[in-house]
């Protein structure tokens, strides 16, 4: 039997930092809503049956968006196996609900979690994560930190005091996709839900379970649409698609 690969897309946030108005996942980036771009990039990998896997998509969304997204998926992705569920109050809860939809997986099938808001994801990053999972238990897309970081302490006055300057070469910024074997991600999220742990990414839970996490080559352009200026930046990246992307191979 072919190995299955599930793309689990958390798209159930409230977009608070984007502000009022159209939900952020429906905002227009060069003629396409954010979520349609995200799904489009993933659908390409599914359609190519990359590495001979049997692909499915699980879309975790909100009451407000579910009907629109179902209509969008039947218009653009009717050839792909997509299931839908409603999310929870946190990303951790939303991902957990998505995992709950997986009922037919073998322990070593793949599950790649990818933020609905990361609409500039490229095929290259997705396939790097899949290739990594052929060998490793947990893999996630990442880029070396570009800026100098400061460890700080917030003083009682509210001022921010610098404590130290860590060596930047020891830090990577984590992106998505973040890939697991089904058995591994289920254990991570069972623990998170049972113990009330909330994490902003998936690999933090893998670390808690002691699973080894290997980083795969991400792109700096894989930004998460979060605040209003990200729409303008993403639009410009779509227009140019010219990037310089260092990574330690
Ligand atoms: N997400 C989710 N369920 C939540 C919170 C977030 O599915 N309860 C999803 C978002 O839809 C997004 C991804 O997780 O695709 C990353 O979250 P983030 O960028 O923080 O989006 P929001 O939580 O929607 O934005 P904000 O934090 O500004 O409210
Ligand atoms: Mg959020």
Short mmCIF file of C-alpha atoms and ligand atoms in Angstrom, two decimals:
data_model
loop_
_atom_site.label_atom_id
_atom_site.label_comp_id
_atom_site.label_asym_id
_atom_site.label_seq_id
_atom_site.Cartn_x
_atom_site.Cartn_y
_atom_site.Cartn_z
CA UNK A 1 0.00 0.00 0.00
CA UNK A 2 1.20 3.51 -0.78
CA UNK A 3 2.35 5.68 2.07
CA UNK A 4 -0.10 8.51 2.75
CA UNK A 5 0.91 12.14 3.22
CA UNK A 6 -1.55 14.50 4.88
CA UNK A 7 -1.19 18.26 4.60
CA UNK A 8 -2.84 19.67 7.71
CA UNK A 9 -3.59 23.36 7.24
CA UNK A 10 -4.49 25.39 10.35
CA UNK A 11 -6.65 28.22 9.00
CA UNK A 12 -8.86 28.90 12.00
CA UNK A 13 -7.20 31.94 13.54
CA UNK A 14 -8.93 35.23 14.20
CA UNK A 15 -6.30 37.38 12.49
CA UNK A 16 -6.25 39.85 15.39
CA UNK A 17 -2.96 41.46 14.37
CA UNK A 18 -4.25 42.08 10.84
CA UNK A 19 -7.07 44.18 12.30
CA UNK A 20 -10.71 44.54 11.36
CA UNK A 21 -12.19 44.00 7.91
CA UNK A 22 -11.89 41.08 5.53
CA UNK A 23 -10.49 37.95 7.32
CA UNK A 24 -6.75 37.85 6.70
CA UNK A 25 -6.86 34.52 4.90
CA UNK A 26 -9.27 36.05 2.38
CA UNK A 27 -7.16 39.17 1.75
CA UNK A 28 -6.00 39.64 -1.80
CA UNK A 29 -2.35 39.03 -2.71
CA UNK A 30 -1.86 39.83 -6.41
CA UNK A 31 -5.30 38.68 -7.43
CA UNK A 32 -5.72 35.62 -5.18
CA UNK A 33 -6.86 35.28 -1.58
CA UNK A 34 -4.07 34.26 0.83
CA UNK A 35 -5.57 30.83 1.54
CA UNK A 36 -6.10 30.07 -2.16
CA UNK A 37 -2.39 30.72 -2.78
CA UNK A 38 -1.44 28.44 0.13
CA UNK A 39 -3.69 25.64 -1.07
CA UNK A 40 -2.59 26.13 -4.68
CA UNK A 41 1.08 25.54 -3.82
CA UNK A 42 0.22 22.42 -1.82
CA UNK A 43 -2.14 21.14 -4.51
CA UNK A 44 0.70 21.21 -7.04
CA UNK A 45 2.73 18.79 -4.89
CA UNK A 46 -0.35 16.56 -4.45
CA UNK A 47 -1.04 16.52 -8.18
CA UNK A 48 2.53 15.54 -9.01
CA UNK A 49 2.24 12.70 -6.46
CA UNK A 50 5.72 13.72 -5.31
CA UNK A 51 7.75 10.67 -4.24
CA UNK A 52 4.80 8.40 -5.09
CA UNK A 53 2.84 9.29 -1.94
CA UNK A 54 -0.95 9.26 -1.60
CA UNK A 55 -1.79 12.89 -0.71
CA UNK A 56 -4.70 14.33 1.24
CA UNK A 57 -5.43 17.78 2.63
CA UNK A 58 -7.09 18.58 5.95
CA UNK A 59 -8.27 22.16 6.24
CA UNK A 60 -9.03 23.41 9.75
CA UNK A 61 -11.08 26.57 9.65
CA UNK A 62 -13.79 28.74 11.21
CA UNK A 63 -17.57 28.81 11.09
CA UNK A 64 -17.32 32.05 9.12
CA UNK A 65 -15.06 30.67 6.41
CA UNK A 66 -15.95 27.01 6.08
CA UNK A 67 -18.64 27.40 3.40
CA UNK A 68 -16.52 29.79 1.32
CA UNK A 69 -13.53 27.44 1.55
CA UNK A 70 -15.60 24.39 0.62
CA UNK A 71 -16.86 26.24 -2.46
CA UNK A 72 -13.33 27.42 -3.31
CA UNK A 73 -11.95 23.88 -3.00
CA UNK A 74 -14.66 22.35 -5.16
CA UNK A 75 -13.96 25.00 -7.81
CA UNK A 76 -10.15 24.71 -7.85
CA UNK A 77 -9.19 21.43 -6.20
CA UNK A 78 -11.99 18.98 -6.96
CA UNK A 79 -9.36 16.43 -7.99
CA UNK A 80 -7.81 16.40 -4.51
CA UNK A 81 -9.02 14.61 -1.37
CA UNK A 82 -9.76 17.50 1.05
CA UNK A 83 -11.58 17.29 4.35
CA UNK A 84 -12.69 20.12 6.60
CA UNK A 85 -13.12 20.65 10.30
CA UNK A 86 -13.59 23.57 12.65
CA UNK A 87 -10.63 24.80 14.70
CA UNK A 88 -10.24 25.71 18.35
CA UNK A 89 -9.21 28.70 20.46
CA UNK A 90 -5.46 28.22 19.88
CA UNK A 91 -3.35 26.96 16.99
CA UNK A 92 -2.47 23.94 19.12
CA UNK A 93 -6.17 23.10 19.53
CA UNK A 94 -6.81 23.65 15.83
CA UNK A 95 -4.00 21.31 14.77
CA UNK A 96 -5.21 18.75 17.28
CA UNK A 97 -8.71 18.88 15.80
CA UNK A 98 -7.22 18.35 12.34
CA UNK A 99 -5.33 15.29 13.59
CA UNK A 100 -8.67 14.03 14.91
CA UNK A 101 -9.90 13.80 11.31
CA UNK A 102 -7.17 11.31 10.45
CA UNK A 103 -8.69 7.91 11.02
CA UNK A 104 -7.08 5.74 8.38
CA UNK A 105 -3.34 6.44 8.82
CA UNK A 106 -0.51 4.00 9.43
CA UNK A 107 1.96 4.96 12.18
CA UNK A 108 4.62 5.98 9.66
CA UNK A 109 2.42 7.91 7.23
CA UNK A 110 3.46 11.55 6.92
CA UNK A 111 1.66 14.59 8.33
CA UNK A 112 2.90 18.02 7.25
CA UNK A 113 1.44 20.94 9.15
CA UNK A 114 1.49 24.18 7.16
CA UNK A 115 0.05 27.53 8.28
CA UNK A 116 -2.78 28.73 6.07
CA UNK A 117 -1.28 32.20 6.43
CA UNK A 118 2.05 31.19 4.79
CA UNK A 119 0.85 31.74 1.25
CA UNK A 120 4.29 32.17 -0.37
CA UNK A 121 5.33 28.58 0.33
CA UNK A 122 7.19 27.02 -2.57
CA UNK A 123 7.22 23.50 -3.92
CA UNK A 124 10.95 23.36 -3.16
CA UNK A 125 10.38 23.91 0.58
CA UNK A 126 7.54 21.40 0.75
CA UNK A 127 9.51 18.70 -1.03
CA UNK A 128 12.61 19.38 1.11
CA UNK A 129 10.48 18.64 4.17
CA UNK A 130 9.05 15.47 2.59
CA UNK A 131 12.54 14.30 1.59
CA UNK A 132 13.70 14.90 5.17
CA UNK A 133 10.85 12.82 6.54
CA UNK A 134 11.95 9.84 4.48
CA UNK A 135 14.95 9.70 6.81
CA UNK A 136 14.03 11.54 10.02
CA UNK A 137 11.22 11.43 12.57
CA UNK A 138 10.46 15.18 12.53
CA UNK A 139 11.53 17.83 10.00
CA UNK A 140 10.68 21.50 9.69
CA UNK A 141 11.44 24.30 7.28
CA UNK A 142 13.69 27.01 8.72
CA UNK A 143 16.07 29.84 7.83
CA UNK A 144 19.16 31.15 9.62
CA UNK A 145 18.40 34.23 11.71
CA UNK A 146 19.47 37.37 9.81
CA UNK A 147 19.36 39.94 12.56
CA UNK A 148 21.44 40.19 15.72
CA UNK A 149 19.45 38.99 18.71
CA UNK A 150 19.52 40.41 22.24
CA UNK A 151 18.52 38.62 25.38
CA UNK A 152 16.69 41.16 27.52
CA UNK A 153 15.06 41.77 30.84
CA UNK A 154 12.04 44.06 31.25
CA UNK A 155 12.72 46.36 34.20
CA UNK A 156 9.99 47.33 36.71
CA UNK A 157 9.99 50.75 35.00
CA UNK A 158 8.97 49.06 31.75
CA UNK A 159 12.31 49.86 30.12
CA UNK A 160 14.04 46.98 28.36
CA UNK A 161 17.59 46.18 29.45
CA UNK A 162 20.03 44.11 27.39
CA UNK A 163 21.47 41.09 29.20
CA UNK A 164 23.58 39.54 26.46
CA UNK A 165 24.11 39.02 22.73
CA UNK A 166 23.87 35.34 21.78
CA UNK A 167 25.95 34.12 18.86
CA UNK A 168 23.58 34.56 15.92
CA UNK A 169 25.04 31.58 14.10
CA UNK A 170 23.42 29.35 16.74
CA UNK A 171 19.85 30.42 15.84
CA UNK A 172 17.39 29.53 13.11
CA UNK A 173 13.90 30.92 12.58
CA UNK A 174 11.31 28.17 12.33
CA UNK A 175 8.73 28.25 9.54
CA UNK A 176 6.22 25.73 8.23
CA UNK A 177 5.81 23.10 6.81
CA UNK A 178 6.63 21.03 9.88
CA UNK A 179 6.49 17.33 9.16
CA UNK A 180 5.98 14.29 11.38
CA UNK A 181 5.16 10.61 11.15
CA UNK A 182 1.50 10.14 12.09
CA UNK A 183 2.38 8.17 15.24
CA UNK A 184 4.70 10.97 16.40
CA UNK A 185 2.39 13.90 15.82
CA UNK A 186 -0.51 12.10 17.45
CA UNK A 187 1.58 11.50 20.58
CA UNK A 188 2.70 15.16 20.61
CA UNK A 189 -0.83 16.51 20.39
CA UNK A 190 -2.34 13.97 22.80
CA UNK A 191 0.20 15.17 25.35
CA UNK A 192 -0.46 18.84 24.57
CA UNK A 193 -4.22 18.48 24.92
CA UNK A 194 -4.05 16.26 28.03
CA UNK A 195 -1.59 18.57 29.79
CA UNK A 196 -3.02 21.88 28.55
CA UNK A 197 0.19 22.84 26.71
CA UNK A 198 -0.08 25.60 24.12
CA UNK A 199 2.77 26.00 21.64
CA UNK A 200 3.16 28.43 18.74
CA UNK A 201 4.65 25.73 16.52
CA UNK A 202 4.50 21.97 16.24
CA UNK A 203 8.14 21.07 16.74
CA UNK A 204 8.12 22.60 20.24
CA UNK A 205 5.86 19.69 21.18
CA UNK A 206 8.23 17.22 19.52
CA UNK A 207 11.06 18.61 21.65
CA UNK A 208 8.97 18.02 24.79
CA UNK A 209 8.61 14.37 23.81
CA UNK A 210 12.34 14.11 23.14
CA UNK A 211 11.95 13.56 19.38
CA UNK A 212 14.86 14.70 17.22
CA UNK A 213 13.90 17.63 14.99
CA UNK A 214 15.92 18.22 11.79
CA UNK A 215 15.63 21.50 9.92
CA UNK A 216 15.16 21.57 6.16
CA UNK A 217 15.87 24.39 3.76
CA UNK A 218 13.34 27.20 4.04
CA UNK A 219 13.17 30.46 2.13
CA UNK A 220 13.14 33.94 3.65
CA UNK A 221 10.21 34.68 1.40
CA UNK A 222 8.04 32.12 3.26
CA UNK A 223 6.55 34.82 5.44
CA UNK A 224 3.45 34.41 7.56
CA UNK A 225 0.81 36.98 6.67
CA UNK A 226 0.32 38.56 10.09
CA UNK A 227 0.11 42.37 9.97
CA UNK A 228 -1.22 44.67 7.19
CA UNK A 229 2.19 45.45 5.69
CA UNK A 230 2.71 41.71 5.07
CA UNK A 231 0.09 41.91 2.31
CA UNK A 232 2.14 44.54 0.49
CA UNK A 233 5.39 42.62 1.06
CA UNK A 234 3.85 39.34 -0.12
CA UNK A 235 2.41 41.03 -3.20
CA UNK A 236 5.84 42.40 -4.09
CA UNK A 237 7.46 38.99 -3.58
CA UNK A 238 4.88 37.37 -5.83
CA UNK A 239 5.70 40.01 -8.46
CA UNK A 240 9.43 39.60 -8.23
CA UNK A 241 10.00 36.08 -6.94
CA UNK A 242 13.72 36.86 -6.88
CA UNK A 243 15.36 35.81 -3.62
CA UNK A 244 18.68 35.24 -1.98
CA UNK A 245 18.33 32.29 0.31
CA UNK A 246 21.38 31.14 2.31
CA UNK A 247 21.18 27.90 4.29
CA UNK A 248 23.72 25.51 5.75
CA UNK A 249 23.23 22.43 3.61
N1 LIG B 1 -4.63 29.30 13.61
C1 LIG B 1 -5.61 28.33 13.78
N2 LIG B 1 -6.36 28.33 14.94
C2 LIG B 1 -6.13 29.25 15.89
C3 LIG B 1 -5.11 30.21 15.74
C4 LIG B 1 -4.36 30.20 14.57
O1 LIG B 1 -5.83 27.51 12.90
N3 LIG B 1 -6.91 29.24 16.98
C5 LIG B 1 -3.90 29.33 12.32
C6 LIG B 1 -4.04 30.65 11.57
O2 LIG B 1 -5.25 30.67 10.82
C7 LIG B 1 -2.78 30.72 10.76
C8 LIG B 1 -1.77 29.91 11.58
O3 LIG B 1 -2.50 29.19 12.56
O4 LIG B 1 -2.93 30.12 9.49
C9 LIG B 1 -0.73 30.83 12.24
O5 LIG B 1 -1.39 31.69 13.16
P1 LIG B 1 -1.31 33.27 13.15
O6 LIG B 1 -0.49 33.77 12.04
O7 LIG B 1 -1.01 33.71 14.55
O8 LIG B 1 -2.82 33.69 12.75
P2 LIG B 1 -3.97 34.23 13.68
O9 LIG B 1 -3.94 33.53 15.00
O10 LIG B 1 -5.21 34.18 12.86
O11 LIG B 1 -3.54 35.77 13.86
P3 LIG B 1 -3.43 36.59 15.23
O12 LIG B 1 -2.46 35.83 16.10
O13 LIG B 1 -2.93 37.94 14.80
O14 LIG B 1 -4.83 36.63 15.79
MG1 LIG B 2 -2.25 33.69 16.32
#
